[in-house]
Amino acid sequence: LRGNVFHGLVVCVLGATLNSLLGPRVLVYVSCALSIWGDRMWHFALSVFLIELYGRNLLLTAVFGLVVAGSVLLFGVLIGDWIDRKPRNKVAHASLFLQNSSVTTCCIVLMLVFSYKNEIEGVWQGWLTVACYVAVIILADLASLASTALAITIQRDWIVVMTGDNRSQLAGMNATIRRMDQIINIFAPLSVGQVMTWASNVIGCGFILGWNLVSLLVEFLFLSKVYQLVPQLAAKPRRCTGDNFLKRQLELIKDQPSPLEAQQDMTSRFPLGLRQIQRLVRTCCDGWKTYCGQTVFLAGLGLAFLYTTVLGFDCITTGYAYTQGIGGSLLSLLMAISAFSGLVGTILFTRLRRSYGLVHTGLISSCLHIGCLLLCVFSVFAPGSPFDLVHVSAFERNINQPILPGRSAIHWTNNTVLMDGAQESNQPESYVSIILLFSGVILARIGLWSFDLTVTQLLQENIADSERGTVNGVQCSMNYLMDLIHFILVILAPAPQQFGLLVFISIIFVIMGHTMYFVYAQLCEGVEML
């Protein structure tokens, strides 16, 4: 009897453990982890591939960045509208297939170009090489758009439906996904970077290709399983409801011509292509109007303003640090510390939200973010700072120093391409300035990621189900627009002596963004008092 009871308990425990491991939340976490890992590897490797393709020149990288930013700006609203109109499982599967198939095809093209580069350059007087460049950029851009659609679908819609009215569970899932993103951002580029360093670019392409094929199969199965386990995902509200629906129907009836008029206008009306363009333009305008009409509009706009900054671990800041004598190994360590700081921000978010509520968590995070970034302002005037707007020569360079290094001098890190031997020629007289700069950047990420999670959950909680895709699509467009502005500012002020000016401009945009959130919080308190 005791043996039967023990056996039954073991079966129950194993069954409960298996059910929890195969539960929808775990399946979503695994799918997001695979997708994020693949994205991080691909984005890192692609920047290196584009440099290698064009003779170690940054032209293709710049073109690709401009194409991605422009495409998200133009199509972000349309992607969101498509997400709102189509069933959730079809949107997820289509985005997943398009993303992975685009990356896979792009890897095949890159492998052919790297393997037969000399032969390809001799075909059609070099135009086949140009066609390969165009194909790589188009395929990579399609993968980026599909990745954006998949992220909006899973991280902005599915998890909201899965958690229902349980806001604490929603906050926990948001924080967990962000923690995975921070950790993966360290190890994914390192993994593919080691393959590319010790093997070759062709092997690196093959590694990413294999990862995408396996990831496509696993993510497809897991997301299908989640869709089956959560029946609420199948119930999707109509896009137009209430007054908006009646208004749309009245407009359609008013604009509907009679059969005779329709027959007479068949030859005089706009061509079909032009009418489709008009429909797309109207969809974009409606999407932006929907975004601006949200109660959380100021919070979302404030978050977008934070993208206009050089005070982060992107290629701009790391490149500036390299000109100030910071080596690649130390930069990699600082990036790891920065990722840990982001993890602390996700933990802080969950605790602040439980203690003070979501809106007040954003206020506390904003103050923490701005306070830490003041260290970056102090760094501009600290000893060792190259800040000088009077005697600036952006093109000063040792004549004997090559513009771009040989392959043996290149090392890969998470966000940029670093070169050996650059720090010896630019040793600053003091490291106080660069220490203050990176101290501010690293500490500020605690408040930044807490604030980002706050606004993300505000968007999730306050947007109607039928408009969630459209609003998040516009939010992505806004983020890319502000990020594009920050790159334009760097182009206008590229010298290390002008970096202090970029710091001031970044602080202004950050303060403007948080001020918008303060206004939103004040409006929320006013509504609660009423």
Coordinates of C-alpha atoms in Angstrom, one line a residue:
L1 CA 0.0 0.0 0.0
R2 CA 2.8 2.4 0.9
G3 CA 4.6 1.6 -2.3
N4 CA 1.5 2.4 -4.3
V5 CA 1.0 5.7 -2.5
F6 CA 4.6 6.6 -3.1
H7 CA 4.4 5.7 -6.7
G8 CA 1.2 7.8 -7.1
L9 CA 2.9 10.8 -5.4
V10 CA 5.9 10.5 -7.7
V11 CA 3.6 10.4 -10.8
C12 CA 1.7 13.4 -9.6
V13 CA 4.8 15.4 -8.9
L14 CA 6.3 14.5 -12.3
G15 CA 3.1 15.3 -14.1
A16 CA 2.8 18.7 -12.4
T17 CA 6.4 19.4 -13.2
L18 CA 6.0 18.4 -16.8
N19 CA 2.8 20.5 -17.1
S20 CA 4.6 23.5 -15.7
L21 CA 7.5 23.1 -18.0
L22 CA 5.2 22.7 -21.0
G23 CA 2.9 25.6 -19.8
P24 CA 2.3 28.6 -22.1
R25 CA 4.5 30.9 -20.1
V26 CA 7.6 28.7 -20.4
L27 CA 6.9 28.0 -24.0
V28 CA 6.7 31.8 -24.7
Y29 CA 9.9 32.4 -22.8
V30 CA 11.8 29.7 -24.8
S31 CA 10.4 31.1 -28.1
C32 CA 11.4 34.6 -27.1
A33 CA 14.9 33.5 -26.0
L34 CA 15.5 31.7 -29.3
S35 CA 14.2 34.6 -31.3
I36 CA 16.3 37.2 -29.4
W37 CA 19.4 35.1 -29.6
G38 CA 19.1 34.7 -33.3
D39 CA 18.4 38.5 -33.7
R40 CA 21.5 39.4 -31.7
M41 CA 23.7 37.1 -33.6
W42 CA 22.4 38.2 -36.9
H43 CA 22.6 42.0 -36.2
F44 CA 26.2 41.7 -34.9
A45 CA 27.4 39.4 -37.7
L46 CA 25.7 41.4 -40.5
S47 CA 27.5 44.6 -39.5
V48 CA 30.8 42.8 -39.9
F49 CA 29.8 41.1 -43.1
L50 CA 28.8 44.4 -44.7
I51 CA 32.2 45.9 -43.8
E52 CA 34.0 42.9 -45.2
L53 CA 31.9 43.0 -48.4
Y54 CA 32.7 46.5 -49.4
G55 CA 36.4 46.5 -48.8
R56 CA 36.3 47.3 -45.1
N57 CA 34.3 50.4 -45.8
L58 CA 31.4 51.6 -43.7
L59 CA 29.2 52.6 -46.7
L60 CA 27.1 49.5 -46.9
T61 CA 26.6 49.5 -43.1
A62 CA 25.4 53.1 -43.3
V63 CA 23.1 52.3 -46.2
F64 CA 21.6 49.4 -44.4
G65 CA 21.0 51.4 -41.2
L66 CA 19.3 54.1 -43.3
V67 CA 17.1 51.5 -45.1
V68 CA 16.0 49.8 -41.9
A69 CA 15.2 53.1 -40.2
G70 CA 13.3 54.4 -43.2
S71 CA 11.4 51.1 -43.7
V72 CA 10.2 51.0 -40.1
L73 CA 9.2 54.6 -40.3
L74 CA 7.2 54.0 -43.4
F75 CA 5.8 50.6 -42.7
G76 CA 5.5 50.5 -38.9
V77 CA 1.9 51.7 -39.0
L78 CA 1.0 49.2 -41.8
I79 CA 2.6 46.4 -39.9
G80 CA 0.6 47.3 -36.8
D81 CA -2.6 47.5 -38.9
W82 CA -1.9 44.1 -40.4
I83 CA -1.4 42.6 -36.9
D84 CA -4.7 44.1 -35.7
R85 CA -6.7 42.7 -38.7
K86 CA -5.3 39.2 -38.9
P87 CA -5.7 36.2 -36.6
R88 CA -3.0 36.0 -34.0
N89 CA -1.6 32.6 -35.0
K90 CA -1.4 33.5 -38.7
V91 CA 0.4 36.8 -37.8
A92 CA 2.9 35.0 -35.6
H93 CA 3.6 32.2 -38.1
A94 CA 3.9 34.5 -41.1
S95 CA 6.3 36.9 -39.2
L96 CA 8.3 34.0 -38.0
F97 CA 8.6 32.3 -41.4
L98 CA 9.4 35.6 -43.2
Q99 CA 12.1 36.5 -40.7
N100 CA 13.9 33.2 -40.6
S101 CA 13.6 32.5 -44.4
S102 CA 14.9 36.0 -45.1
V103 CA 17.9 35.5 -42.9
T104 CA 18.5 32.0 -44.3
T105 CA 18.4 33.3 -47.9
C106 CA 20.6 36.2 -47.0
C107 CA 23.2 33.8 -45.4
I108 CA 23.2 31.7 -48.6
V109 CA 23.9 34.8 -50.7
L110 CA 26.6 35.9 -48.4
M111 CA 28.3 32.5 -48.5
L112 CA 28.3 32.5 -52.3
V113 CA 29.7 36.1 -52.4
F114 CA 32.5 35.3 -49.9
S115 CA 33.3 32.0 -51.6
Y116 CA 33.3 33.3 -55.2
K117 CA 33.9 37.0 -54.8
N118 CA 36.6 37.3 -57.5
E119 CA 34.5 35.4 -60.0
I120 CA 31.3 37.4 -59.2
E121 CA 33.2 40.7 -59.7
G122 CA 34.0 39.7 -63.2
V123 CA 30.4 39.1 -64.3
W124 CA 28.5 42.0 -66.0
Q125 CA 31.4 44.4 -65.4
G126 CA 30.8 44.2 -61.6
W127 CA 27.1 44.8 -61.7
L128 CA 26.4 41.3 -60.4
T129 CA 28.3 42.3 -57.2
V130 CA 26.1 45.3 -56.9
A131 CA 23.0 43.1 -57.3
C132 CA 24.3 40.9 -54.5
Y133 CA 24.8 43.9 -52.3
V134 CA 21.2 45.1 -53.0
A135 CA 19.8 41.6 -52.4
V136 CA 21.6 41.3 -49.0
I137 CA 20.3 44.7 -47.8
I138 CA 16.7 44.0 -49.0
L139 CA 16.7 40.5 -47.4
A140 CA 18.1 41.9 -44.2
D141 CA 15.6 44.7 -44.2
L142 CA 12.7 42.2 -44.7
A143 CA 14.1 40.2 -41.7
S144 CA 14.2 43.3 -39.6
L145 CA 10.6 44.2 -40.5
A146 CA 9.4 40.7 -39.7
S147 CA 11.3 40.7 -36.4
T148 CA 9.5 43.9 -35.5
A149 CA 6.1 42.4 -36.3
L150 CA 6.9 39.2 -34.3
A151 CA 8.1 41.3 -31.3
I152 CA 4.9 43.4 -31.3
T153 CA 2.8 40.2 -31.7
I154 CA 4.3 38.2 -28.9
Q155 CA 5.7 40.8 -26.4
R156 CA 3.0 43.4 -26.8
D157 CA -0.1 41.4 -27.5
W158 CA 0.1 37.7 -26.7
I159 CA 1.4 38.1 -23.1
V160 CA -1.3 40.7 -22.4
V161 CA -3.9 38.2 -23.4
M162 CA -2.2 35.4 -21.5
T163 CA -2.1 37.3 -18.2
G164 CA -5.6 38.7 -18.5
D165 CA -6.3 41.1 -15.7
N166 CA -3.4 40.0 -13.6
R167 CA -1.1 43.0 -13.9
S168 CA 1.5 41.6 -11.5
Q169 CA 1.9 38.6 -13.7
L170 CA 2.1 40.9 -16.8
A171 CA 4.9 42.9 -15.1
G172 CA 6.7 39.7 -14.2
M173 CA 6.6 38.4 -17.8
N174 CA 7.8 41.8 -19.2
A175 CA 10.7 41.9 -16.7
T176 CA 11.7 38.2 -17.4
I177 CA 11.8 38.8 -21.2
R178 CA 13.9 41.9 -20.7
R179 CA 16.3 40.1 -18.4
M180 CA 16.7 37.4 -21.1
D181 CA 17.4 40.1 -23.6
Q182 CA 20.1 41.7 -21.4
I183 CA 21.8 38.3 -20.8
I184 CA 21.6 37.2 -24.4
N185 CA 23.0 40.5 -25.6
I186 CA 26.2 39.5 -24.0
F187 CA 26.6 35.9 -25.0
A188 CA 25.0 35.8 -28.5
P189 CA 27.4 38.1 -30.3
L190 CA 30.3 36.4 -28.5
S191 CA 29.3 33.0 -29.8
V192 CA 29.1 34.0 -33.4
G193 CA 32.1 36.3 -33.1
Q194 CA 34.2 33.4 -31.9
V195 CA 33.1 31.3 -34.9
M196 CA 33.9 34.1 -37.3
T197 CA 37.3 34.8 -35.7
W198 CA 38.6 31.2 -35.4
A199 CA 37.0 29.9 -38.6
S200 CA 35.8 32.2 -41.4
N201 CA 32.9 34.4 -42.5
V202 CA 31.5 31.5 -44.6
I203 CA 31.4 29.3 -41.5
G204 CA 29.8 32.1 -39.6
C205 CA 27.1 32.4 -42.2
G206 CA 26.6 28.7 -42.0
F207 CA 26.3 28.8 -38.2
I208 CA 23.6 31.5 -38.4
L209 CA 21.8 29.6 -41.2
G210 CA 21.7 26.4 -39.1
W211 CA 20.5 28.3 -36.0
N212 CA 17.7 29.9 -37.9
L213 CA 16.4 26.6 -39.4
V214 CA 16.4 24.9 -36.0
S215 CA 14.9 28.0 -34.3
L216 CA 12.2 28.3 -37.0
L217 CA 11.0 24.7 -36.3
V218 CA 11.1 25.0 -32.5
E219 CA 9.4 28.4 -32.3
F220 CA 6.7 27.4 -34.8
L221 CA 5.9 24.3 -32.7
F222 CA 6.0 26.2 -29.4
L223 CA 3.9 29.1 -30.5
S224 CA 1.3 26.7 -32.0
K225 CA 1.2 24.9 -28.7
V226 CA 0.7 28.2 -26.8
Y227 CA -2.1 29.2 -29.2
Q228 CA -3.9 25.9 -28.4
L229 CA -3.3 26.1 -24.6
V230 CA -4.7 29.7 -24.4
P231 CA -8.2 29.8 -26.0
Q232 CA -8.4 33.6 -25.5
L233 CA -5.8 34.1 -28.2
A234 CA -8.3 32.8 -30.8
A235 CA -10.8 35.5 -29.8
K236 CA -9.8 38.7 -31.4
P237 CA -12.1 41.8 -31.3
R238 CA -13.2 43.6 -34.4
R239 CA -11.0 46.5 -35.4
C240 CA -13.7 49.2 -35.5
T241 CA -16.1 49.3 -32.5
G242 CA -18.6 51.7 -31.1
D243 CA -18.7 55.3 -32.4
N244 CA -15.6 54.8 -34.6
F245 CA -17.3 51.9 -36.3
L246 CA -20.5 53.9 -37.0
K247 CA -18.5 56.8 -38.2
R248 CA -16.5 54.6 -40.6
Q249 CA -19.7 53.0 -41.9
L250 CA -21.4 56.4 -42.5
E251 CA -18.3 57.6 -44.4
L252 CA -18.4 54.5 -46.6
I253 CA -22.1 54.9 -47.3
K254 CA -21.7 58.6 -48.0
D255 CA -18.9 58.0 -50.4
Q256 CA -20.5 55.0 -52.1
P257 CA -21.6 55.9 -55.7
S258 CA -24.7 54.7 -57.4
P259 CA -24.3 51.8 -59.9
L260 CA -24.7 54.2 -62.9
E261 CA -22.1 56.6 -61.5
A262 CA -19.8 53.7 -60.7
Q263 CA -20.0 52.5 -64.3
Q264 CA -19.4 56.0 -65.7
D265 CA -16.4 56.5 -63.5
M266 CA -14.7 53.2 -64.3
T267 CA -12.5 54.9 -67.0
S268 CA -12.2 58.3 -65.3
R269 CA -11.2 57.1 -61.8
F270 CA -7.7 56.8 -60.6
P271 CA -5.7 53.7 -61.7
L272 CA -5.9 50.8 -59.3
G273 CA -2.3 51.3 -58.1
L274 CA -2.9 54.9 -57.2
R275 CA -6.1 54.0 -55.3
Q276 CA -4.1 51.4 -53.3
I277 CA -1.5 54.0 -52.5
Q278 CA -4.3 56.3 -51.3
R279 CA -5.6 53.5 -49.2
L280 CA -2.2 52.9 -47.6
V281 CA -1.7 56.6 -47.0
R282 CA -5.1 56.8 -45.3
T283 CA -4.2 53.8 -43.2
C284 CA -1.0 55.5 -42.1
C285 CA -2.8 58.7 -41.2
D286 CA -5.5 56.8 -39.3
G287 CA -2.8 55.0 -37.4
W288 CA -1.0 58.1 -36.3
K289 CA -4.3 59.7 -35.3
T290 CA -5.0 56.6 -33.3
Y291 CA -1.6 56.8 -31.6
C292 CA -2.0 60.5 -30.8
G293 CA -5.5 60.0 -29.4
Q294 CA -4.3 57.4 -26.8
T295 CA -4.3 58.4 -23.1
V296 CA -0.7 57.1 -22.9
F297 CA 0.4 59.2 -25.8
L298 CA 2.7 61.4 -23.8
A299 CA 4.3 58.5 -22.0
G300 CA 5.0 56.7 -25.3
L301 CA 6.4 59.9 -26.9
G302 CA 8.6 60.5 -23.9
L303 CA 10.0 57.0 -24.3
A304 CA 10.8 57.7 -27.9
F305 CA 12.7 60.9 -27.0
L306 CA 15.1 58.8 -25.0
Y307 CA 16.4 57.2 -28.2
T308 CA 18.0 60.5 -29.3
T309 CA 21.1 60.0 -27.1
V310 CA 24.7 59.1 -27.4
L311 CA 24.8 58.0 -23.8
G312 CA 24.4 54.3 -24.3
F313 CA 26.5 51.3 -25.4
D314 CA 26.1 51.7 -29.1
C315 CA 28.8 52.1 -31.7
I316 CA 29.0 55.9 -31.1
T317 CA 29.9 55.8 -27.5
T318 CA 32.2 52.8 -27.7
G319 CA 33.9 54.4 -30.7
Y320 CA 34.5 57.6 -28.7
A321 CA 35.8 55.6 -25.7
Y322 CA 38.3 53.9 -28.1
T323 CA 39.6 57.3 -29.2
Q324 CA 40.2 58.0 -25.5
G325 CA 42.5 55.1 -24.9
I326 CA 40.0 52.4 -23.7
G327 CA 40.9 49.0 -25.1
G328 CA 38.6 46.4 -26.5
S329 CA 38.9 44.0 -23.5
L330 CA 38.0 46.8 -21.1
L331 CA 35.1 47.8 -23.3
S332 CA 33.8 44.3 -23.3
L333 CA 34.0 44.2 -19.5
L334 CA 32.1 47.5 -19.3
M335 CA 29.4 46.1 -21.6
A336 CA 29.0 43.1 -19.3
I337 CA 28.7 45.5 -16.3
S338 CA 26.2 47.5 -18.2
A339 CA 24.1 44.4 -18.9
F340 CA 24.2 43.6 -15.2
S341 CA 23.0 47.1 -14.5
G342 CA 20.1 46.6 -16.8
L343 CA 19.2 43.4 -14.9
V344 CA 19.1 45.4 -11.7
G345 CA 16.7 47.8 -13.4
T346 CA 14.3 45.0 -14.2
I347 CA 14.4 43.8 -10.6
L348 CA 13.9 47.4 -9.4
F349 CA 10.9 47.8 -11.6
T350 CA 9.0 44.8 -10.2
R351 CA 9.6 45.9 -6.6
L352 CA 8.8 49.6 -7.2
R353 CA 5.6 48.6 -9.0
R354 CA 4.4 46.5 -6.1
S355 CA 5.2 49.2 -3.6
Y356 CA 4.2 52.5 -5.3
G357 CA 2.2 51.5 -8.4
L358 CA 3.0 51.7 -12.1
V359 CA 2.7 55.4 -12.7
H360 CA 4.9 56.4 -9.7
T361 CA 7.4 53.7 -10.6
G362 CA 7.9 55.7 -13.9
L363 CA 8.5 58.9 -11.9
I364 CA 11.1 57.3 -9.6
S365 CA 12.8 55.7 -12.6
S366 CA 12.9 59.0 -14.5
C367 CA 14.5 60.8 -11.6
L368 CA 17.1 58.0 -11.2
H369 CA 17.8 58.1 -14.9
I370 CA 18.4 61.8 -15.1
G371 CA 20.4 61.9 -11.9
C372 CA 22.8 59.3 -13.1
L373 CA 23.2 61.0 -16.5
L374 CA 24.4 64.2 -14.7
L375 CA 27.7 62.4 -14.2
C376 CA 28.0 62.4 -18.0
V377 CA 27.6 66.1 -18.0
F378 CA 30.3 66.5 -15.4
S379 CA 32.6 64.4 -17.5
V380 CA 32.6 67.0 -20.2
F381 CA 34.4 69.5 -17.9
A382 CA 36.5 66.9 -16.0
P383 CA 40.2 66.5 -16.5
G384 CA 41.0 64.4 -19.6
S385 CA 38.0 65.6 -21.6
P386 CA 38.8 66.5 -25.2
F387 CA 35.8 68.9 -25.3
D388 CA 36.8 71.9 -27.5
L389 CA 34.4 73.7 -29.8
V390 CA 37.0 76.3 -30.9
H391 CA 39.9 74.2 -32.2
V392 CA 38.2 71.3 -33.8
S393 CA 39.7 69.3 -36.6
A394 CA 37.5 66.4 -37.4
F395 CA 39.9 65.0 -40.0
E396 CA 43.2 65.1 -38.1
R397 CA 44.9 61.8 -38.6
N398 CA 48.3 60.4 -38.8
I399 CA 49.3 60.2 -42.4
N400 CA 50.9 56.8 -41.9
Q401 CA 47.9 55.3 -40.2
P402 CA 45.5 53.5 -42.6
I403 CA 41.9 54.6 -42.7
L404 CA 40.8 51.0 -42.2
P405 CA 42.9 48.2 -40.7
G406 CA 43.8 44.8 -41.9
R407 CA 41.9 41.7 -40.8
S408 CA 44.4 40.8 -38.2
A409 CA 43.8 44.1 -36.4
I410 CA 40.1 43.7 -36.1
H411 CA 38.3 42.4 -33.0
W412 CA 34.5 42.0 -32.6
T413 CA 32.5 43.1 -29.6
N414 CA 28.8 43.3 -29.1
N415 CA 28.1 46.6 -30.9
T416 CA 31.0 47.7 -32.9
V417 CA 34.2 46.8 -34.7
L418 CA 37.3 47.6 -32.6
M419 CA 40.9 47.9 -33.8
D420 CA 44.2 47.1 -32.1
G421 CA 46.8 49.7 -31.7
A422 CA 44.5 52.7 -31.7
Q423 CA 44.7 53.5 -28.1
E424 CA 48.5 53.9 -28.0
S425 CA 48.3 57.0 -30.1
N426 CA 45.5 58.7 -28.2
Q427 CA 46.3 58.3 -24.5
P428 CA 44.5 61.1 -22.6
E429 CA 46.3 63.1 -19.9
S430 CA 43.7 61.9 -17.4
Y431 CA 41.0 59.2 -17.2
V432 CA 38.7 61.1 -14.9
S433 CA 36.4 62.2 -17.7
I434 CA 36.0 58.8 -19.3
I435 CA 35.4 57.2 -15.8
L436 CA 32.7 59.7 -15.1
L437 CA 31.1 59.2 -18.5
F438 CA 30.8 55.4 -18.3
S439 CA 29.9 55.5 -14.6
G440 CA 26.9 57.7 -15.6
V441 CA 26.0 55.5 -18.6
I442 CA 26.2 52.3 -16.6
L443 CA 24.3 53.5 -13.6
A444 CA 21.7 55.3 -15.7
R445 CA 20.6 52.0 -17.3
I446 CA 19.0 51.0 -14.0
G447 CA 16.6 53.8 -14.2
L448 CA 16.3 53.5 -18.0
W449 CA 15.2 49.9 -18.1
S450 CA 12.9 50.4 -15.2
F451 CA 11.3 53.3 -17.0
D452 CA 11.2 51.4 -20.3
L453 CA 9.3 48.5 -18.6
T454 CA 6.9 51.0 -17.0
V455 CA 5.9 52.7 -20.3
T456 CA 5.7 49.3 -22.0
Q457 CA 3.2 48.0 -19.4
L458 CA 1.3 51.3 -19.6
L459 CA 0.9 50.8 -23.3
Q460 CA -0.2 47.2 -22.8
E461 CA -2.8 48.1 -20.2
N462 CA -4.3 51.2 -21.7
I463 CA -4.6 50.3 -25.4
A464 CA -7.7 48.6 -26.7
D465 CA -7.2 45.1 -28.0
S466 CA -8.3 46.1 -31.5
E467 CA -5.7 49.0 -31.7
R468 CA -2.8 47.3 -29.9
G469 CA -0.9 46.4 -33.1
T470 CA -1.4 49.8 -34.7
V471 CA -0.3 51.8 -31.7
N472 CA 2.8 49.7 -31.1
G473 CA 3.7 49.9 -34.8
V474 CA 3.6 53.7 -34.6
Q475 CA 5.6 53.6 -31.3
C476 CA 8.3 51.6 -33.2
S477 CA 8.3 54.2 -35.9
M478 CA 8.7 57.0 -33.4
N479 CA 11.6 55.1 -31.7
Y480 CA 13.4 54.7 -35.1
L481 CA 12.8 58.3 -36.0
M482 CA 14.4 59.6 -32.8
D483 CA 17.2 57.1 -33.2
L484 CA 17.8 58.4 -36.7
I485 CA 18.0 61.9 -35.4
H486 CA 20.8 61.0 -33.0
F487 CA 22.8 59.5 -35.9
I488 CA 22.3 62.7 -37.9
L489 CA 23.6 64.7 -35.0
V490 CA 26.7 62.5 -34.9
I491 CA 27.3 63.0 -38.6
L492 CA 27.1 66.8 -38.0
A493 CA 29.5 66.7 -35.1
P494 CA 31.8 63.6 -35.6
A495 CA 35.0 64.8 -33.9
P496 CA 35.9 63.6 -30.4
Q497 CA 36.2 67.2 -29.4
Q498 CA 32.6 67.7 -30.2
F499 CA 31.3 64.7 -28.2
G500 CA 30.6 67.0 -25.2
L501 CA 28.2 68.9 -27.4
L502 CA 26.4 65.6 -28.2
V503 CA 26.2 64.9 -24.5
F504 CA 24.5 68.2 -23.9
I505 CA 22.0 67.6 -26.7
S506 CA 21.3 64.0 -25.4
I507 CA 20.6 65.3 -21.9
I508 CA 18.2 67.9 -23.3
F509 CA 16.3 65.2 -25.2
V510 CA 16.2 62.9 -22.2
I511 CA 14.9 65.7 -20.0
M512 CA 12.2 66.5 -22.6
G513 CA 11.2 62.9 -22.7
H514 CA 10.9 62.5 -19.0
T515 CA 9.1 65.9 -18.7
M516 CA 6.4 64.5 -21.1
Y517 CA 6.0 61.5 -18.7
F518 CA 5.8 63.9 -15.7
V519 CA 2.9 65.7 -17.5
Y520 CA 1.2 62.3 -18.2
A521 CA 1.6 61.3 -14.6
Q522 CA 0.1 64.7 -13.5
L523 CA -2.9 64.1 -15.8
C524 CA -3.4 60.6 -14.4
E525 CA -3.5 62.0 -10.9
G526 CA -6.0 64.6 -12.0
V527 CA -8.2 62.0 -13.5
E528 CA -8.0 59.9 -10.3
M529 CA -9.0 62.9 -8.1
L530 CA -12.0 63.5 -10.3

